[in-house]
Amino acid sequence: MKIIAFAGSNSSKSINKKLATYASSLFKNAEVEILDLRDYQAPLFSVDIEKEIGQAKEALAFLEKLKSADMLVISLAENNGNYSTAFKNIFDWCSRIEKDVFQKKPTLLMATSPGGRGGKSVLEIAQTNLPRFGVDIKAIFSLPSFNDNFDVENNTISNQELDKELKEIVANLEF
Ligand SMILES: Cc1cc2nc3c(=O)[nH]c(=O)nc-3n(C[C@H](O)[C@H](O)[C@H](O)COP(=O)(O)O)c2cc1C
């Protein structure tokens, strides 16, 4: 099973990338590839630029990676209750090439933030919005208060209850 994992963030220190990396590592016998949206930074979407350049090469490359996956592990950064600009931008470019951006891949959808809501607002939006673009959401996980609940030195969830919750989700997703 091939897992493509990424954070909806272009931060070099993305906490969502840390969570996506940890969650992916819990799948046994999976080949995992972690993407970084900094490698898929197309110009800020505009219909004018689209007219000029056509399909953004970063979006074509991103779609190819998604196509190669048997499962997606996505952890969304929450910016002002919504997707980060980095995620929305590559999503927009991809959607102009292929409406079924996420190609009906089974997906573990997650979010984390330093705050107590753990990205719940962006998860609510994603839950309604992403299935229209081919995300087949199999499970949702939110990690609140990242700095209290994640051990960055050992790259693991330090809160035992939350760790158990995620491990149970992963065990149910394995095929
Ligand atoms: C412009 C901006 C808006 C933000 N808005 C929210 C928010 O609405 N809710 C939240 O929980 N955190 C918010 N944050 C804090 C992010 O959750 C925090 O920066 C987190 O590290 C982002 O995830 P990342 O590290 O994966 O990029 C915001 C941060 C920025 C820079």
CSV table of C-alpha atoms and ligand atoms in Angstrom, one decimal:
chain,number,residue,atom,x,y,z
A,1,MET,CA,0.0,0.0,0.0
A,2,LYS,CA,1.4,3.4,-1.0
A,3,ILE,CA,0.5,6.3,1.3
A,4,ILE,CA,0.9,9.9,0.1
A,5,ALA,CA,1.0,12.2,3.1
A,6,PHE,CA,1.2,16.0,3.3
A,7,ALA,CA,0.3,19.0,5.4
A,8,GLY,CA,-1.9,21.8,4.1
A,9,SER,CA,0.9,24.2,5.0
A,10,ASN,CA,4.0,25.7,3.4
A,11,SER,CA,5.7,26.2,6.7
A,12,SER,CA,9.2,24.7,7.0
A,13,LYS,CA,8.4,23.9,10.6
A,14,SER,CA,4.8,22.8,9.9
A,15,ILE,CA,3.2,21.0,12.9
A,16,ASN,CA,0.7,19.5,10.5
A,17,LYS,CA,3.6,17.9,8.6
A,18,LYS,CA,4.9,16.5,11.9
A,19,LEU,CA,1.4,15.0,12.6
A,20,ALA,CA,1.0,13.7,9.0
A,21,THR,CA,4.4,12.1,9.2
A,22,TYR,CA,3.7,10.4,12.6
A,23,ALA,CA,0.3,9.2,11.5
A,24,SER,CA,1.7,7.7,8.3
A,25,SER,CA,4.4,5.9,10.3
A,26,LEU,CA,1.7,4.0,12.2
A,27,PHE,CA,0.6,2.1,9.0
A,28,LYS,CA,2.4,-1.3,8.9
A,29,ASN,CA,3.7,-2.5,5.6
A,30,ALA,CA,3.1,0.7,3.8
A,31,GLU,CA,5.3,2.6,1.5
A,32,VAL,CA,5.1,6.2,2.7
A,33,GLU,CA,5.9,9.4,0.7
A,34,ILE,CA,5.7,12.7,2.5
A,35,LEU,CA,5.1,15.6,0.2
A,36,ASP,CA,5.9,19.2,1.1
A,37,LEU,CA,3.7,21.9,-0.4
A,38,ARG,CA,6.8,24.1,-0.6
A,39,ASP,CA,7.7,21.9,-3.6
A,40,TYR,CA,4.4,22.7,-5.2
A,41,GLN,CA,4.2,26.5,-5.0
A,42,ALA,CA,2.5,27.5,-8.2
A,43,PRO,CA,2.0,31.3,-8.7
A,44,LEU,CA,-1.0,32.7,-6.8
A,45,PHE,CA,-3.9,31.5,-8.9
A,46,SER,CA,-5.4,34.0,-11.2
A,47,VAL,CA,-7.4,33.5,-14.4
A,48,ASP,CA,-5.0,35.9,-16.1
A,49,ILE,CA,-1.9,33.9,-15.2
A,50,GLU,CA,-3.7,30.8,-16.2
A,51,LYS,CA,-4.4,32.3,-19.6
A,52,GLU,CA,-0.7,33.0,-19.9
A,53,ILE,CA,0.8,29.8,-18.6
A,54,GLY,CA,-2.0,27.2,-19.0
A,55,GLN,CA,-1.7,24.4,-16.5
A,56,ALA,CA,0.7,25.0,-13.7
A,57,LYS,CA,3.5,22.4,-13.8
A,58,GLU,CA,3.4,22.2,-10.0
A,59,ALA,CA,-0.3,21.2,-10.2
A,60,LEU,CA,0.4,18.6,-12.8
A,61,ALA,CA,3.2,17.2,-10.6
A,62,PHE,CA,0.9,17.2,-7.5
A,63,LEU,CA,-1.9,15.4,-9.3
A,64,GLU,CA,0.6,12.7,-10.5
A,65,LYS,CA,1.7,12.2,-6.9
A,66,LEU,CA,-2.0,11.9,-5.7
A,67,LYS,CA,-2.6,9.4,-8.5
A,68,SER,CA,0.2,7.1,-7.3
A,69,ALA,CA,-1.4,6.8,-3.8
A,70,ASP,CA,-3.6,4.0,-2.4
A,71,MET,CA,-4.3,6.2,0.6
A,72,LEU,CA,-3.9,9.8,1.5
A,73,VAL,CA,-3.0,11.2,4.9
A,74,ILE,CA,-3.7,14.9,5.0
A,75,SER,CA,-3.3,17.3,8.0
A,76,LEU,CA,-4.6,20.7,7.4
A,77,ALA,CA,-3.2,23.9,8.9
A,78,GLU,CA,-5.9,26.3,10.0
A,79,ASN,CA,-5.6,29.9,9.0
A,80,ASN,CA,-8.4,32.2,10.1
A,81,GLY,CA,-10.7,29.2,10.4
A,82,ASN,CA,-9.9,28.1,6.9
A,83,TYR,CA,-7.4,26.4,4.5
A,84,SER,CA,-4.0,27.9,4.4
A,85,THR,CA,-3.3,29.9,1.2
A,86,ALA,CA,-0.6,27.3,0.2
A,87,PHE,CA,-3.2,24.5,0.2
A,88,LYS,CA,-6.0,26.5,-1.4
A,89,ASN,CA,-3.6,27.6,-4.1
A,90,ILE,CA,-2.4,24.2,-5.3
A,91,PHE,CA,-6.0,22.9,-4.8
A,92,ASP,CA,-7.3,25.7,-7.1
A,93,TRP,CA,-4.7,25.0,-9.8
A,94,CYS,CA,-5.4,21.3,-9.7
A,95,SER,CA,-9.1,21.7,-9.9
A,96,ARG,CA,-8.8,23.5,-13.2
A,97,ILE,CA,-7.0,20.5,-14.6
A,98,GLU,CA,-9.2,17.8,-13.0
A,99,LYS,CA,-12.3,18.4,-10.9
A,100,ASP,CA,-11.7,15.0,-9.2
A,101,VAL,CA,-8.5,16.4,-7.7
A,102,PHE,CA,-8.1,13.8,-5.0
A,103,GLN,CA,-9.2,10.9,-7.3
A,104,LYS,CA,-11.5,9.2,-4.8
A,105,LYS,CA,-8.5,8.0,-2.7
A,106,PRO,CA,-9.4,6.8,0.8
A,107,THR,CA,-8.2,9.5,3.1
A,108,LEU,CA,-7.3,10.0,6.8
A,109,LEU,CA,-8.1,13.7,7.3
A,110,MET,CA,-6.5,15.5,10.2
A,111,ALA,CA,-5.7,18.9,11.6
A,112,THR,CA,-3.6,20.2,14.5
A,113,SER,CA,-3.0,23.7,15.9
A,114,PRO,CA,-1.4,25.2,19.0
A,115,GLY,CA,-4.9,26.1,20.2
A,116,GLY,CA,-7.5,24.0,22.0
A,117,ARG,CA,-9.8,23.5,19.0
A,118,GLY,CA,-7.1,21.6,17.1
A,119,GLY,CA,-8.1,23.0,13.7
A,120,LYS,CA,-11.8,22.0,14.1
A,121,SER,CA,-13.0,24.9,11.9
A,122,VAL,CA,-10.9,23.9,8.9
A,123,LEU,CA,-11.9,20.3,9.4
A,124,GLU,CA,-15.5,21.2,9.3
A,125,ILE,CA,-15.0,23.1,6.1
A,126,ALA,CA,-12.9,20.3,4.6
A,127,GLN,CA,-15.4,17.6,5.6
A,128,THR,CA,-18.1,19.4,3.5
A,129,ASN,CA,-15.9,20.7,0.7
A,130,LEU,CA,-13.3,18.1,-0.1
A,131,PRO,CA,-15.6,15.1,-0.9
A,132,ARG,CA,-16.9,17.2,-3.8
A,133,PHE,CA,-13.3,17.1,-5.2
A,134,GLY,CA,-12.8,13.4,-4.8
A,135,VAL,CA,-11.6,13.0,-1.2
A,136,ASP,CA,-13.1,9.8,0.2
A,137,ILE,CA,-12.9,10.6,3.9
A,138,LYS,CA,-12.5,7.4,5.9
A,139,ALA,CA,-11.6,8.9,9.2
A,140,ILE,CA,-11.0,12.3,10.9
A,141,PHE,CA,-8.6,13.1,13.7
A,142,SER,CA,-7.9,16.4,15.4
A,143,LEU,CA,-4.9,17.0,17.7
A,144,PRO,CA,-5.6,20.0,19.9
A,145,SER,CA,-2.9,22.0,21.8
A,146,PHE,CA,-0.1,20.6,19.7
A,147,ASN,CA,2.7,21.9,21.9
A,148,ASP,CA,1.2,20.1,24.9
A,149,ASN,CA,0.2,16.9,23.1
A,150,PHE,CA,3.0,16.2,20.7
A,151,ASP,CA,6.6,15.3,21.6
A,152,VAL,CA,8.7,16.9,18.8
A,153,GLU,CA,11.9,15.3,19.9
A,154,ASN,CA,10.6,11.8,19.6
A,155,ASN,CA,8.1,12.6,16.8
A,156,THR,CA,5.1,11.1,18.6
A,157,ILE,CA,1.9,12.0,20.3
A,158,SER,CA,2.6,12.4,24.0
A,159,ASN,CA,-1.0,12.4,25.1
A,160,GLN,CA,-1.8,8.8,25.6
A,161,GLU,CA,-5.5,9.0,25.0
A,162,LEU,CA,-5.1,10.9,21.8
A,163,ASP,CA,-2.3,8.6,20.7
A,164,LYS,CA,-4.6,5.6,21.3
A,165,GLU,CA,-7.4,7.2,19.4
A,166,LEU,CA,-5.1,7.8,16.3
A,167,LYS,CA,-3.7,4.3,16.5
A,168,GLU,CA,-7.2,2.8,16.6
A,169,ILE,CA,-8.1,4.8,13.6
A,170,VAL,CA,-5.1,3.6,11.7
A,171,ALA,CA,-5.7,0.0,12.6
A,172,ASN,CA,-9.2,0.2,11.2
A,173,LEU,CA,-7.9,1.8,8.0
A,174,GLU,CA,-5.3,-0.8,7.2
A,175,PHE,CA,-6.0,-3.1,4.3
B,1,LIG,C1,-2.6,34.0,9.4
B,1,LIG,C2,-2.8,32.9,10.5
B,1,LIG,C3,-4.0,32.6,10.9
B,1,LIG,C4,-4.2,31.6,11.9
B,1,LIG,N1,-5.5,31.3,12.2
B,1,LIG,C5,-5.7,30.2,13.1
B,1,LIG,C6,-7.0,29.8,13.3
B,1,LIG,O1,-8.0,30.2,12.8
B,1,LIG,N2,-7.1,28.7,14.2
B,1,LIG,C7,-6.1,28.1,14.8
B,1,LIG,O2,-6.3,27.2,15.5
B,1,LIG,N3,-4.8,28.5,14.5
B,1,LIG,C8,-4.6,29.6,13.7
B,1,LIG,N4,-3.3,30.0,13.4
B,1,LIG,C9,-2.2,29.3,14.1
B,1,LIG,C10,-1.8,28.1,13.3
B,1,LIG,O3,-2.6,27.0,13.7
B,1,LIG,C11,-0.4,27.8,13.5
B,1,LIG,O4,0.4,28.7,12.9
B,1,LIG,C12,0.0,26.4,13.0
B,1,LIG,O5,1.4,26.2,13.3
B,1,LIG,C13,-0.2,26.2,11.6
B,1,LIG,O6,0.1,24.9,11.1
B,1,LIG,P1,1.4,24.6,10.4
B,1,LIG,O7,2.5,24.7,11.4
B,1,LIG,O8,1.2,23.2,10.0
B,1,LIG,O9,1.6,25.5,9.3
B,1,LIG,C14,-3.1,31.0,12.4
B,1,LIG,C15,-1.8,31.3,12.0
B,1,LIG,C16,-1.6,32.3,11.0
B,1,LIG,C17,-0.3,32.6,10.6
